[in-house]
């Protein structure tokens, strides 16, 4: 009877959350647990990508922050697939600033070579530039390329194949994400989800520049705005551009998806949630990620006997989320962030060398808030470390997400997977997309629990009581908090 009662509490939470979601989320998909695969490490991620690329017959669509400029093997795998399948088309979406950072040979150069080999009617490469960057007339003169990301980025990571398979992740397409950078990877065999993300890919691509090869250019490429309907987001056109992009995205997010197959026998629901703040007019944002994340934790306030795990490699959640985490009625919940030895900026050059300590300082401030609320026994703050990054066998940590667990089985029944770090930056500057997954299937919950345990296996309680942070780091962290 006790177990049944607790299960009823979990079901009650799910019902209340779905009721809340239905107020502002128009799109959801019903799937079965056997349609979902969870990968656990970078090598599996890379091998899975290459396998799906080689076996695609119709289309491949990849969205990421960037492609590493030395990822010739991945590009050659795409080229091989194009050679083997004459009907295959490839759609690639990356951030424009990150893809063109290097002066001579960049990832844009590598991609332009792929287009030249297979023609632009089979390979479509779109580079997104935040409209605030493009409309700034002084951007190139005053801001070094290494720091122009302050304007915002295309940060979505999803990878689709043919018309029935898509992977959501936080991982980009470069060497460390394929070898020694811990992330998360959820794969869905679902026509509905695949088509949803392909439409999102094409929509953001329509608001981006097109990449073309140019042998006469030092970089080997040109960028062109070749849309006759969308105004180019330069200084004089920014208002017109945002009017157009706002309308496109609002229509996309308000479109209710009618699932044709039988939903009664499905054990899992997934809700796409996204943040597109830079593409909406100011004060007219229709994004649904932030409100969804807050709804997940707000609903916990009315439910006992649930715990959560919250993780991000870059710990700086928005203040409202930090407050609701601390105020939640939990008994054994975890915050997991990267140790400074697992932060990819560890021992970097210039001002970025202070970034690991900046995130440590932000974690310390959260720790002190937990302590002031007498919650250190209920909310455990941990840091993830596997060796020391940039040294032999050292790993970095890039995973982000949320899991909700019931206290009886101690297994997750809900998770959030995707690109967001739940920061001010995520909700003001970057493009983000995630999925909320809710399941009642025991087997899938066990696999989700294995994922959590794999992360916890490399996590230890963070030692912050006697932490000393340089005053310069504190000042810089306060100044640049919105960008972290």
CSV table of C-alpha atoms in Angstrom, one decimal, residues 59-293:
chain,number,residue,atom,x,y,z
A,59,UNK,CA,18.4,13.4,-45.8
A,60,UNK,CA,20.9,14.3,-43.1
A,61,UNK,CA,20.4,17.5,-41.0
A,62,UNK,CA,22.9,18.5,-38.3
A,63,UNK,CA,22.6,21.5,-36.1
A,64,UNK,CA,25.5,22.4,-33.8
A,65,UNK,CA,27.5,25.4,-32.4
A,66,UNK,CA,30.4,24.5,-34.6
A,67,UNK,CA,32.2,21.8,-36.6
A,68,UNK,CA,35.9,21.5,-35.6
A,69,UNK,CA,38.1,22.8,-38.4
A,70,UNK,CA,40.1,19.6,-38.3
A,71,UNK,CA,37.2,17.2,-38.5
A,72,UNK,CA,38.1,15.8,-41.9
A,73,UNK,CA,37.1,12.3,-41.0
A,74,UNK,CA,33.5,13.4,-40.2
A,75,UNK,CA,33.3,15.5,-43.4
A,76,UNK,CA,34.7,12.6,-45.4
A,77,UNK,CA,32.1,10.3,-43.9
A,78,UNK,CA,29.4,12.7,-45.1
A,79,UNK,CA,31.1,12.8,-48.5
A,80,UNK,CA,31.1,9.0,-48.7
A,81,UNK,CA,27.4,8.9,-47.9
A,82,UNK,CA,26.7,11.4,-50.7
A,83,UNK,CA,28.7,9.3,-53.2
A,84,UNK,CA,26.9,6.1,-52.2
A,85,UNK,CA,23.4,7.6,-52.2
A,86,UNK,CA,22.5,9.9,-55.2
A,87,UNK,CA,19.2,11.0,-53.6
A,88,UNK,CA,20.8,12.0,-50.3
A,89,UNK,CA,20.8,15.7,-49.3
A,90,UNK,CA,22.7,17.2,-46.4
A,91,UNK,CA,21.6,20.3,-44.4
A,92,UNK,CA,24.1,21.8,-42.0
A,93,UNK,CA,23.5,24.7,-39.5
A,94,UNK,CA,26.2,26.2,-37.4
A,95,UNK,CA,27.0,29.5,-35.7
A,96,UNK,CA,28.6,32.0,-38.1
A,97,UNK,CA,30.9,33.6,-35.5
A,98,UNK,CA,32.4,30.3,-34.3
A,99,UNK,CA,32.6,28.9,-37.8
A,100,UNK,CA,34.6,31.8,-39.2
A,101,UNK,CA,36.8,32.7,-36.2
A,102,UNK,CA,40.1,31.7,-37.8
A,103,UNK,CA,41.6,34.0,-40.5
A,104,UNK,CA,42.6,31.6,-43.2
A,105,UNK,CA,41.4,28.0,-42.7
A,106,UNK,CA,38.3,27.7,-40.6
A,107,UNK,CA,35.5,25.2,-40.3
A,108,UNK,CA,33.7,27.3,-42.9
A,109,UNK,CA,36.6,26.6,-45.3
A,110,UNK,CA,36.3,22.8,-44.6
A,111,UNK,CA,32.6,22.9,-45.3
A,112,UNK,CA,33.0,25.0,-48.5
A,113,UNK,CA,35.2,22.2,-49.8
A,114,UNK,CA,32.4,19.7,-49.2
A,115,UNK,CA,30.0,21.9,-51.1
A,116,UNK,CA,32.5,22.3,-54.0
A,117,UNK,CA,32.8,18.5,-54.2
A,118,UNK,CA,29.1,17.7,-54.2
A,119,UNK,CA,27.5,21.0,-55.4
A,120,UNK,CA,25.2,23.3,-53.5
A,121,UNK,CA,22.0,21.6,-54.6
A,122,UNK,CA,22.9,18.6,-52.4
A,123,UNK,CA,24.9,20.2,-49.6
A,124,UNK,CA,23.3,23.2,-47.9
A,125,UNK,CA,25.3,25.0,-45.2
A,126,UNK,CA,23.8,27.8,-43.2
A,127,UNK,CA,25.7,30.0,-40.8
A,128,UNK,CA,23.6,31.9,-38.2
A,129,UNK,CA,24.7,35.4,-37.0
A,130,UNK,CA,22.8,36.9,-34.1
A,131,UNK,CA,21.0,40.0,-35.5
A,132,UNK,CA,22.4,42.2,-32.8
A,133,UNK,CA,25.9,41.4,-34.1
A,134,UNK,CA,25.0,41.8,-37.8
A,135,UNK,CA,23.3,45.1,-37.2
A,136,UNK,CA,26.3,46.6,-35.3
A,137,UNK,CA,28.4,48.9,-37.5
A,138,UNK,CA,31.4,48.8,-35.1
A,139,UNK,CA,31.5,45.1,-34.3
A,140,UNK,CA,34.5,44.2,-36.4
A,141,UNK,CA,36.6,47.2,-35.3
A,142,UNK,CA,36.3,47.1,-31.6
A,143,UNK,CA,35.7,43.5,-30.6
A,144,UNK,CA,38.3,40.7,-31.2
A,145,UNK,CA,36.9,37.6,-32.9
A,146,UNK,CA,37.7,35.6,-29.8
A,147,UNK,CA,35.2,37.7,-27.8
A,148,UNK,CA,32.5,38.5,-30.3
A,149,UNK,CA,30.4,35.7,-28.9
A,150,UNK,CA,29.1,38.2,-26.4
A,151,UNK,CA,26.4,39.0,-29.1
A,152,UNK,CA,25.0,35.5,-28.9
A,153,UNK,CA,25.3,32.2,-30.7
A,154,UNK,CA,23.4,29.4,-32.5
A,155,UNK,CA,23.7,26.9,-29.6
A,156,UNK,CA,21.2,24.2,-30.6
A,157,UNK,CA,22.5,20.6,-30.9
A,158,UNK,CA,20.4,18.1,-32.7
A,159,UNK,CA,21.3,15.6,-35.4
A,160,UNK,CA,18.6,14.0,-37.7
A,161,UNK,CA,18.8,11.2,-40.2
A,162,UNK,CA,16.3,10.4,-43.0
A,163,UNK,CA,12.7,10.9,-41.8
A,164,UNK,CA,12.5,8.9,-38.6
A,165,UNK,CA,15.5,9.4,-36.4
A,166,UNK,CA,16.9,12.3,-34.4
A,167,UNK,CA,19.4,12.8,-31.6
A,168,UNK,CA,19.3,15.5,-29.0
A,169,UNK,CA,22.5,16.4,-27.2
A,170,UNK,CA,24.6,19.1,-25.7
A,171,UNK,CA,27.7,18.0,-27.7
A,172,UNK,CA,29.2,19.8,-30.6
A,173,UNK,CA,31.0,18.3,-33.5
A,174,UNK,CA,34.7,18.4,-32.7
A,175,UNK,CA,37.4,16.2,-31.5
A,176,UNK,CA,37.1,16.5,-27.7
A,177,UNK,CA,33.4,15.8,-27.9
A,178,UNK,CA,34.3,12.6,-29.7
A,179,UNK,CA,37.0,11.5,-27.2
A,180,UNK,CA,37.1,13.0,-23.7
A,181,UNK,CA,34.4,15.5,-23.1
A,182,UNK,CA,31.4,14.1,-21.1
A,183,UNK,CA,28.0,15.0,-22.4
A,184,UNK,CA,24.5,13.5,-22.8
A,185,UNK,CA,23.0,11.9,-25.9
A,186,UNK,CA,19.3,10.8,-26.4
A,187,UNK,CA,18.3,9.1,-29.7
A,188,UNK,CA,14.7,8.9,-30.9
A,189,UNK,CA,13.3,6.6,-33.5
A,190,UNK,CA,10.3,8.9,-34.3
A,191,UNK,CA,9.0,10.3,-37.6
A,192,UNK,CA,7.1,13.1,-35.7
A,193,UNK,CA,10.2,14.3,-33.8
A,194,UNK,CA,12.4,14.0,-36.8
A,195,UNK,CA,10.1,16.1,-39.0
A,196,UNK,CA,9.7,18.7,-36.2
A,197,UNK,CA,13.4,19.2,-35.9
A,198,UNK,CA,13.9,19.2,-39.6
A,199,UNK,CA,11.3,22.0,-39.9
A,200,UNK,CA,13.1,23.9,-37.1
A,201,UNK,CA,16.4,23.4,-38.9
A,202,UNK,CA,15.1,24.8,-42.2
A,203,UNK,CA,13.4,27.7,-40.4
A,204,UNK,CA,16.5,28.9,-38.6
A,205,UNK,CA,18.5,28.3,-41.8
A,206,UNK,CA,16.2,30.6,-43.7
A,207,UNK,CA,17.2,33.3,-41.2
A,208,UNK,CA,20.9,32.6,-41.7
A,209,UNK,CA,23.6,33.2,-44.3
A,210,UNK,CA,24.4,30.6,-47.0
A,211,UNK,CA,27.9,29.4,-47.4
A,212,UNK,CA,29.4,29.1,-50.9
A,213,UNK,CA,32.9,28.0,-52.0
A,214,UNK,CA,35.1,30.7,-53.6
A,215,UNK,CA,38.6,29.6,-54.7
A,216,UNK,CA,39.6,33.3,-55.3
A,217,UNK,CA,39.1,34.1,-51.6
A,218,UNK,CA,41.8,33.7,-49.0
A,219,UNK,CA,39.3,31.9,-46.8
A,220,UNK,CA,38.0,29.7,-49.6
A,221,UNK,CA,34.4,30.8,-49.2
A,222,UNK,CA,31.8,33.5,-49.5
A,223,UNK,CA,28.7,34.2,-47.3
A,224,UNK,CA,25.6,35.3,-49.1
A,225,UNK,CA,22.1,36.4,-48.1
A,226,UNK,CA,20.1,35.0,-50.9
A,227,UNK,CA,16.6,35.2,-49.6
A,228,UNK,CA,14.1,37.4,-51.5
A,229,UNK,CA,11.5,37.3,-48.8
A,230,UNK,CA,13.6,37.7,-45.6
A,231,UNK,CA,15.3,41.1,-45.0
A,232,UNK,CA,19.0,40.8,-44.3
A,233,UNK,CA,19.6,41.6,-40.6
A,234,UNK,CA,22.0,44.6,-41.2
A,235,UNK,CA,21.7,47.9,-39.4
A,236,UNK,CA,18.9,49.5,-41.4
A,237,UNK,CA,16.9,46.2,-41.7
A,238,UNK,CA,17.1,44.9,-38.2
A,239,UNK,CA,13.5,45.9,-37.3
A,240,UNK,CA,12.1,44.4,-40.5
A,241,UNK,CA,14.1,41.3,-40.0
A,242,UNK,CA,12.9,40.8,-36.5
A,243,UNK,CA,9.3,41.4,-37.6
A,244,UNK,CA,9.7,38.6,-40.1
A,245,UNK,CA,11.6,36.2,-37.8
A,246,UNK,CA,9.2,36.8,-34.9
A,247,UNK,CA,6.2,35.8,-37.1
A,248,UNK,CA,7.9,32.7,-38.5
A,249,UNK,CA,8.8,31.4,-35.0
A,250,UNK,CA,5.5,32.3,-33.4
A,251,UNK,CA,3.7,30.3,-36.1
A,252,UNK,CA,6.1,27.4,-35.7
A,253,UNK,CA,5.7,27.2,-31.9
A,254,UNK,CA,2.0,27.7,-32.0
A,255,UNK,CA,1.4,24.9,-34.5
A,256,UNK,CA,-0.3,22.0,-32.8
A,257,UNK,CA,1.0,18.7,-33.9
A,258,UNK,CA,-1.7,16.1,-34.4
A,259,UNK,CA,-0.2,12.6,-33.9
A,260,UNK,CA,-1.8,10.1,-36.2
A,261,UNK,CA,-0.9,6.8,-34.6
A,262,UNK,CA,-2.4,5.3,-31.4
A,263,UNK,CA,-1.3,7.3,-28.4
A,264,UNK,CA,-3.1,5.2,-25.8
A,265,UNK,CA,-0.4,2.5,-25.8
A,266,UNK,CA,2.5,4.9,-25.6
A,267,UNK,CA,4.5,5.0,-22.3
A,268,UNK,CA,6.5,8.1,-22.9
A,269,UNK,CA,5.8,11.7,-23.8
A,270,UNK,CA,8.3,14.2,-25.1
A,271,UNK,CA,7.8,18.0,-25.3
A,272,UNK,CA,10.2,20.1,-27.4
A,273,UNK,CA,11.0,23.3,-25.6
A,274,UNK,CA,13.2,26.1,-27.0
A,275,UNK,CA,14.6,29.6,-26.5
A,276,UNK,CA,14.8,32.0,-29.5
A,277,UNK,CA,14.9,35.3,-27.7
A,278,UNK,CA,17.3,37.1,-30.2
A,279,UNK,CA,14.9,36.4,-33.1
A,280,UNK,CA,11.9,38.0,-31.4
A,281,UNK,CA,11.2,41.7,-31.0
A,282,UNK,CA,12.1,43.0,-27.5
A,283,UNK,CA,9.3,42.3,-25.0
A,284,UNK,CA,7.5,40.0,-27.5
A,285,UNK,CA,9.4,36.8,-26.8
A,286,UNK,CA,7.3,33.7,-27.3
A,287,UNK,CA,10.0,31.2,-26.3
A,288,UNK,CA,8.8,28.3,-24.1
A,289,UNK,CA,12.0,26.8,-22.5
A,290,UNK,CA,12.3,29.1,-19.5
A,291,UNK,CA,8.6,28.8,-18.6
A,292,UNK,CA,8.8,25.0,-19.0
A,293,UNK,CA,11.8,24.6,-16.7
